[in-house]
Amino acid sequence: MRLPRPHRVDLLIAACGLACGLLLWGFGIVMKNDALVEGRWAVLVPLLVMTATETVRRTLPRTALAVGTLAVVANEFTHGSVATILMFTDVVYAAVVYGPPASARRIPYSTGLITVGITIGFLVWWQNAVALLIGVASGIVCFLPALTGAVVRNHRQAAEAARLRAEQTALLAEMDRSQAVVAERARMARELHDMVANHLSAIAIHSTAALSLDDAATTRQALTVIRENSVEGLAEMRRLIGLLRDSSGDAEPAAAPTLAGLDALLAQARTNGESSGLTFTLDDVRDADGPALPAPVELAAYRIVQESLTNALKHAPAGPVAVTLARDEQTLRVLVTSPFGDRPGPRAPGSGAGLVGMRERVALLGGEFEAGPVTTADGRKIWQVRAELPAKERTSDG
């Protein structure tokens, strides 16, 4: 098995420890005069073994601690080297900091028990205060480095956890920002389509009629309608662009259209659809004295009617277009019917964005939406748009 490559910092520590140990050995500085193993050379054996453990203190921390423990015990049978003891304290510290979590938890408790055991043993054996000094020295050599390593490791883990939380928070914030941007772009697209599509559709239909019919009166009427719709469309565009360009947030928000403006909306539709043979009626069976609708519901209902009328002007053949509003305590119902079939004469192209926008508006409010051809009781086919919107503001509880 290939051994891991030692870290360069560990090699530097080992080199410094070995140099200090050799310097002390060269000057004959030892820890005690009497030893079980006589001979000056004996001090170098634990020193060299401890130096080797220092080189793998980070890559093999548990192995370094086991071998280092044997080396420091062997050092007690010689005249002893302070450098060997100091390097052992570093090996204990490294075993807690760089070792696996289980070792990091057990080593401080184990060294603490060893320190207490040594102190009690020498007290029983010698029965004097010198035993306490031996216990303190043992704690400094093994327990204190292990405790220091545990504190450092806990701080590193706390810092890493805080960094991960910060990254997760930043990622969630970026996701929220992206979702907000997407939602705002979709809202802007719906508003732009609903505000301008009606005017542009009328301009396209009447300009085509003016070009295809060689009649001065018809051409003049078409140009009049084109001018009115272009002026109104430009006004809507300027208002929307002004709101988008204003970054100070001080601009007054424009009043959102409400169902009270349906009469004016149908009057405009009658003007635009007169040349196509379309008639428009409004049947509002709501209770005039009933509670007011939430502003988002009124805006959604108005836009649904507006888009339905625009689609009728673009695609419906001659016939009646009926708008019906009904409300009970819980629901506002919007129903728009128009003729269905092939339309003669000029038609404005459609992209389907209007139906998507209506469906999105109803879904955001938690309502129901249907649009498509249906067959009436007398066998006629009509195009029907039906929406059911909540008549009350939704709360967080449901």
Coordinates of C-alpha atoms in Angstrom, one line a residue:
M1 CA 0.0 0.0 0.0
R2 CA 1.3 3.4 -0.9
L3 CA 1.7 5.7 2.0
P4 CA 0.3 9.2 1.8
R5 CA 2.7 12.0 1.0
P6 CA 3.6 14.0 4.1
H7 CA 2.5 17.6 4.3
R8 CA 5.3 20.1 3.9
V9 CA 4.4 21.8 7.1
D10 CA 4.7 18.5 8.9
L11 CA 8.1 18.0 7.4
L12 CA 9.2 21.4 8.6
I13 CA 8.0 20.7 12.2
A14 CA 9.8 17.4 12.2
A15 CA 13.0 19.0 11.0
C16 CA 12.9 21.7 13.6
G17 CA 12.2 19.1 16.4
L18 CA 15.0 16.9 15.2
A19 CA 17.4 19.8 15.1
C20 CA 16.5 20.9 18.6
G21 CA 16.8 17.4 19.9
L22 CA 20.3 16.9 18.3
L23 CA 21.4 20.3 19.6
L24 CA 20.4 19.4 23.2
W25 CA 22.0 16.0 22.8
G26 CA 25.2 17.5 21.5
F27 CA 25.4 19.8 24.6
G28 CA 24.6 16.9 26.8
I29 CA 21.4 18.4 28.1
V30 CA 19.2 15.6 29.4
M31 CA 16.1 15.3 31.7
K32 CA 17.7 13.0 34.4
N33 CA 21.1 11.5 35.3
D34 CA 20.1 8.0 36.1
A35 CA 18.4 5.7 33.5
L36 CA 17.6 2.1 33.0
V37 CA 19.3 2.1 29.6
E38 CA 22.7 3.8 30.0
G39 CA 24.5 5.2 27.1
R40 CA 24.2 8.5 25.4
W41 CA 23.1 7.0 22.1
A42 CA 19.9 5.6 23.7
V43 CA 18.3 9.1 23.8
L44 CA 18.5 9.3 20.0
V45 CA 16.3 6.3 19.4
P46 CA 13.0 7.8 20.8
L47 CA 14.0 11.1 19.3
L48 CA 14.3 9.7 15.8
V49 CA 11.0 7.7 16.1
M50 CA 9.2 10.8 17.3
T51 CA 10.6 12.8 14.4
A52 CA 9.2 10.2 12.0
T53 CA 5.7 10.4 13.6
E54 CA 5.8 14.2 13.2
T55 CA 6.1 13.8 9.4
V56 CA 2.7 11.9 9.3
R57 CA 0.9 13.9 12.1
R58 CA -1.6 15.2 9.5
T59 CA -1.8 12.3 7.0
L60 CA -1.8 9.4 9.5
P61 CA -2.8 11.0 12.9
R62 CA -3.8 7.8 14.7
T63 CA -0.8 5.9 13.6
A64 CA 1.5 8.8 14.6
L65 CA -0.2 8.9 18.1
A66 CA 0.2 5.2 18.7
V67 CA 3.9 5.1 17.7
G68 CA 4.6 8.4 19.4
T69 CA 3.1 7.0 22.7
L70 CA 5.6 4.1 22.5
A71 CA 8.4 6.5 21.8
V72 CA 7.6 8.8 24.7
V73 CA 7.4 5.7 27.0
A74 CA 10.8 4.5 25.8
N75 CA 12.2 8.0 26.3
E76 CA 11.5 7.5 30.1
F77 CA 13.9 4.5 30.2
T78 CA 16.7 6.7 28.9
H79 CA 18.3 9.9 30.2
G80 CA 15.4 11.6 28.4
S81 CA 15.1 14.4 25.8
V82 CA 12.9 17.5 26.2
A83 CA 12.5 17.7 22.4
T84 CA 10.9 14.2 22.3
I85 CA 8.4 15.2 24.9
L86 CA 7.5 18.5 23.1
M87 CA 7.1 16.7 19.8
F88 CA 4.8 14.2 21.5
T89 CA 2.5 17.0 22.7
D90 CA 2.2 18.1 19.1
V91 CA 1.4 14.6 17.9
V92 CA -1.5 14.4 20.5
Y93 CA -2.8 17.8 19.4
A94 CA -2.6 16.8 15.7
A95 CA -4.4 13.5 16.4
V96 CA -7.4 15.4 17.8
V97 CA -7.4 18.1 15.1
Y98 CA -6.8 16.0 12.0
G99 CA -8.1 12.6 13.2
P100 CA -11.5 11.1 12.5
P101 CA -14.4 12.4 14.6
A102 CA -14.4 9.3 16.9
S103 CA -10.8 9.8 17.8
A104 CA -11.3 13.5 18.3
R105 CA -14.0 12.7 20.9
R106 CA -12.2 9.9 22.7
I107 CA -8.6 11.2 23.0
P108 CA -9.4 14.1 25.4
Y109 CA -11.3 11.7 27.7
S110 CA -8.7 9.0 27.5
T111 CA -5.8 11.4 28.2
G112 CA -7.8 12.9 31.1
L113 CA -8.3 9.5 32.6
I114 CA -4.6 8.6 32.1
T115 CA -3.6 11.9 33.9
V116 CA -5.9 11.1 36.8
G117 CA -4.8 7.5 37.0
I118 CA -1.1 8.5 37.0
T119 CA -1.7 11.0 39.7
I120 CA -3.6 8.6 41.9
G121 CA -1.1 5.8 41.3
F122 CA 1.9 7.9 42.4
L123 CA 0.0 9.3 45.4
V124 CA -0.7 5.8 46.6
W125 CA 2.9 4.7 45.9
W126 CA 4.9 7.7 47.1
Q127 CA 2.3 9.3 49.4
N128 CA 3.8 12.8 49.1
A129 CA 3.3 16.0 47.1
V130 CA 5.8 15.0 44.5
A131 CA 3.1 12.7 43.0
L132 CA 0.9 15.8 42.4
L133 CA 3.7 17.3 40.4
I134 CA 4.0 14.1 38.3
G135 CA 0.2 14.3 37.7
V136 CA 0.5 18.0 36.6
A137 CA 3.4 17.2 34.3
S138 CA 1.4 14.2 32.8
G139 CA -1.6 16.5 32.2
I140 CA 0.6 19.1 30.5
V141 CA 2.1 16.5 28.2
C142 CA -1.0 14.6 27.1
F143 CA -4.3 16.0 28.4
L144 CA -3.7 19.7 27.7
P145 CA -2.7 19.2 24.1
A146 CA -5.7 17.0 23.5
L147 CA -8.0 19.6 25.1
T148 CA -6.5 22.4 23.0
G149 CA -7.0 20.2 19.8
A150 CA -10.6 19.6 20.7
V151 CA -11.2 23.4 21.1
V152 CA -9.5 24.2 17.8
R153 CA -11.4 21.4 16.0
N154 CA -14.8 22.6 17.4
H155 CA -14.0 26.2 16.3
R156 CA -13.1 25.0 12.8
Q157 CA -16.2 22.9 12.5
A158 CA -18.3 25.8 13.7
A159 CA -16.6 28.1 11.1
E160 CA -17.2 25.5 8.4
A161 CA -20.9 25.1 9.3
A162 CA -21.3 28.9 9.3
R163 CA -19.6 29.1 5.8
L164 CA -22.0 26.4 4.5
R165 CA -25.0 28.1 6.0
A166 CA -23.9 31.4 4.3
E167 CA -23.5 29.6 1.0
Q168 CA -26.9 28.0 1.3
T169 CA -28.4 31.3 2.3
A170 CA -26.8 33.0 -0.7
L171 CA -28.0 30.2 -3.0
L172 CA -31.5 30.4 -1.7
A173 CA -31.4 34.2 -2.1
E174 CA -30.2 33.8 -5.7
M175 CA -33.0 31.3 -6.4
D176 CA -35.6 33.7 -4.9
R177 CA -34.2 36.6 -6.9
S178 CA -34.3 34.5 -10.1
Q179 CA -37.9 33.4 -9.4
A180 CA -38.9 37.0 -8.6
V181 CA -37.3 38.2 -11.9
V182 CA -39.1 35.5 -13.9
A183 CA -42.4 36.3 -12.1
E184 CA -42.0 40.0 -12.7
R185 CA -41.2 39.4 -16.4
A186 CA -44.3 37.3 -16.8
R187 CA -46.4 40.0 -15.1
M188 CA -44.9 42.7 -17.3
A189 CA -45.6 40.5 -20.4
R190 CA -49.2 40.0 -19.4
E191 CA -49.8 43.7 -18.7
L192 CA -48.1 44.8 -21.9
H193 CA -50.1 42.3 -23.9
D194 CA -53.4 43.2 -22.3
M195 CA -52.9 46.9 -22.6
V196 CA -51.6 47.1 -26.1
A197 CA -52.9 44.1 -28.0
N198 CA -56.5 45.4 -28.2
H199 CA -55.3 48.6 -29.9
L200 CA -52.9 47.0 -32.2
S201 CA -55.4 44.4 -33.3
A202 CA -57.9 47.1 -34.2
I203 CA -55.2 49.0 -36.1
A204 CA -54.2 45.8 -38.0
I205 CA -57.8 44.9 -38.9
H206 CA -58.9 48.4 -40.0
S207 CA -55.7 49.1 -41.9
T208 CA -56.2 45.9 -43.9
A209 CA -59.8 46.8 -44.6
A210 CA -58.7 50.3 -45.7
L211 CA -56.2 48.8 -48.1
S212 CA -58.6 46.1 -49.5
L213 CA -61.8 48.2 -50.0
D214 CA -61.9 50.9 -52.6
D215 CA -64.5 53.1 -50.8
A216 CA -63.7 56.6 -49.5
A217 CA -66.2 56.5 -46.6
T218 CA -65.0 53.1 -45.4
T219 CA -61.4 54.1 -45.7
R220 CA -62.1 57.3 -43.7
Q221 CA -63.9 55.4 -41.0
A222 CA -61.0 52.9 -40.8
L223 CA -58.4 55.6 -40.6
T224 CA -60.4 57.3 -37.8
V225 CA -60.4 54.1 -35.8
I226 CA -56.7 53.5 -36.5
R227 CA -55.9 57.0 -35.3
E228 CA -57.9 56.6 -32.1
N229 CA -56.4 53.2 -31.3
S230 CA -52.8 54.3 -32.1
V231 CA -53.1 57.4 -29.8
E232 CA -54.5 55.3 -27.0
G233 CA -52.0 52.5 -27.5
L234 CA -49.1 55.1 -27.5
A235 CA -50.4 56.5 -24.2
E236 CA -50.5 53.1 -22.6
M237 CA -47.0 52.4 -23.9
R238 CA -45.6 55.6 -22.5
R239 CA -47.2 55.0 -19.1
L240 CA -45.7 51.5 -18.9
I241 CA -42.3 52.6 -20.1
G242 CA -42.3 55.4 -17.6
L243 CA -43.0 53.0 -14.8
L244 CA -40.2 50.6 -16.0
R245 CA -37.6 53.4 -16.3
D246 CA -38.4 55.0 -12.9
S247 CA -35.9 53.5 -10.5
S248 CA -36.5 55.8 -7.6
G249 CA -39.8 54.3 -6.6
D250 CA -41.3 57.7 -6.3
A251 CA -43.6 57.5 -9.3
E252 CA -47.3 57.4 -8.5
P253 CA -48.7 54.0 -9.4
A254 CA -51.4 54.2 -12.1
A255 CA -54.9 53.3 -11.1
A256 CA -55.6 49.7 -12.0
P257 CA -58.7 49.2 -14.2
T258 CA -61.8 47.9 -12.5
L259 CA -65.1 46.3 -13.6
A260 CA -66.7 49.8 -13.5
G261 CA -64.8 50.5 -16.7
L262 CA -66.4 47.6 -18.6
D263 CA -69.0 50.0 -20.2
A264 CA -66.2 52.1 -21.7
L265 CA -64.3 49.0 -22.8
L266 CA -67.4 47.6 -24.6
A267 CA -68.1 51.0 -26.2
Q268 CA -64.6 50.9 -27.7
A269 CA -65.1 47.3 -28.8
R270 CA -68.3 48.3 -30.6
T271 CA -66.5 51.1 -32.5
N272 CA -63.6 48.7 -33.5
G273 CA -66.0 45.8 -34.4
E274 CA -68.6 47.8 -36.3
S275 CA -67.1 47.1 -39.7
S276 CA -66.8 43.3 -38.9
G277 CA -70.5 42.9 -38.1
L278 CA -69.9 42.2 -34.4
T279 CA -72.3 43.4 -31.7
F280 CA -71.4 43.6 -28.0
T281 CA -73.6 43.3 -24.9
L282 CA -72.9 43.4 -21.2
D283 CA -75.1 41.5 -18.7
D284 CA -73.9 42.4 -15.1
V285 CA -76.2 40.5 -12.7
R286 CA -74.1 41.3 -9.6
D287 CA -75.6 42.9 -6.6
A288 CA -74.7 46.6 -6.8
D289 CA -74.8 46.9 -3.0
G290 CA -72.7 43.8 -2.4
P291 CA -69.2 43.9 -0.8
A292 CA -66.3 45.2 -2.9
L293 CA -64.1 42.7 -4.7
P294 CA -60.4 42.5 -3.9
A295 CA -58.4 44.7 -6.3
P296 CA -56.4 41.7 -7.8
V297 CA -59.7 40.0 -8.6
E298 CA -61.2 43.1 -10.2
L299 CA -58.0 43.6 -12.3
A300 CA -58.0 39.9 -13.4
A301 CA -61.7 40.0 -14.4
Y302 CA -61.2 43.2 -16.3
R303 CA -58.2 41.8 -18.2
I304 CA -60.0 38.6 -19.0
V305 CA -62.9 40.5 -20.5
Q306 CA -60.5 42.8 -22.4
E307 CA -58.5 39.9 -23.9
S308 CA -61.7 38.0 -24.8
L309 CA -63.0 41.1 -26.7
T310 CA -59.7 41.5 -28.4
N311 CA -59.7 37.9 -29.5
A312 CA -63.3 38.3 -30.8
L313 CA -62.2 41.3 -32.9
K314 CA -59.3 39.4 -34.3
H315 CA -60.9 36.0 -35.0
A316 CA -64.7 35.9 -34.7
P317 CA -67.1 36.1 -37.7
A318 CA -70.1 38.5 -37.6
G319 CA -72.4 37.9 -34.7
P320 CA -73.1 38.7 -31.1
V321 CA -70.4 38.9 -28.4
A322 CA -71.9 38.6 -24.9
V323 CA -70.2 39.4 -21.6
T324 CA -71.9 38.1 -18.4
L325 CA -70.8 38.8 -14.8
A326 CA -72.3 37.0 -11.8
R327 CA -71.3 36.8 -8.2
D328 CA -72.3 34.9 -5.1
E329 CA -70.7 35.1 -1.6
Q330 CA -67.6 33.1 -2.6
T331 CA -67.1 33.4 -6.4
L332 CA -67.1 35.9 -9.2
R333 CA -68.0 34.3 -12.5
V334 CA -67.0 35.8 -15.8
L335 CA -68.4 34.4 -19.1
V336 CA -67.6 35.8 -22.5
T337 CA -69.2 34.2 -25.6
S338 CA -68.5 35.0 -29.3
P339 CA -69.2 33.5 -32.7
F340 CA -67.0 30.6 -33.7
G341 CA -66.0 29.8 -37.3
D342 CA -64.1 31.1 -40.3
R343 CA -64.1 34.8 -40.5
P344 CA -64.3 36.4 -43.9
G345 CA -62.2 39.4 -44.8
P346 CA -59.1 40.6 -43.0
R347 CA -57.9 38.9 -39.8
A348 CA -55.1 39.9 -37.3
P349 CA -52.6 37.2 -36.5
G350 CA -52.6 35.7 -33.1
S351 CA -49.8 34.0 -31.0
G352 CA -51.8 32.4 -28.2
A353 CA -50.2 34.6 -25.5
G354 CA -53.6 36.0 -24.6
L355 CA -55.0 32.7 -23.5
V356 CA -51.8 31.9 -21.6
G357 CA -52.0 35.2 -19.8
M358 CA -55.6 34.7 -18.8
R359 CA -54.9 31.3 -17.5
E360 CA -51.9 32.5 -15.5
R361 CA -54.0 35.3 -13.9
V362 CA -56.7 32.9 -12.8
A363 CA -54.2 30.4 -11.5
L364 CA -52.4 33.0 -9.4
L365 CA -55.7 33.8 -7.7
G366 CA -56.6 30.1 -7.2
G367 CA -59.6 30.2 -9.5
E368 CA -60.7 28.1 -12.5
F369 CA -60.4 28.9 -16.2
E370 CA -61.8 27.3 -19.4
A371 CA -61.6 28.5 -23.0
G372 CA -62.6 26.8 -26.2
P373 CA -65.5 26.1 -28.6
V374 CA -68.8 24.8 -27.2
T375 CA -72.1 23.7 -28.9
T376 CA -75.2 25.6 -27.8
A377 CA -78.6 24.0 -27.3
D378 CA -79.7 25.0 -30.8
G379 CA -76.7 23.3 -32.4
R380 CA -74.6 26.5 -33.0
K381 CA -70.9 26.6 -32.2
I382 CA -69.6 29.5 -30.2
W383 CA -66.3 30.3 -28.5
Q384 CA -66.6 30.5 -24.8
V385 CA -64.3 31.9 -22.1
R386 CA -65.3 31.1 -18.6
A387 CA -63.5 32.1 -15.4
E388 CA -64.3 31.6 -11.8
L389 CA -62.4 33.9 -9.4
P390 CA -62.5 34.0 -5.5
A391 CA -64.7 36.9 -4.4
K392 CA -62.9 37.2 -1.1
E393 CA -59.2 37.9 -0.2
R394 CA -57.4 34.7 0.5
T395 CA -55.7 34.4 3.9
S396 CA -52.6 32.5 4.9
D397 CA -54.7 29.9 6.7
G398 CA -56.3 28.8 3.5

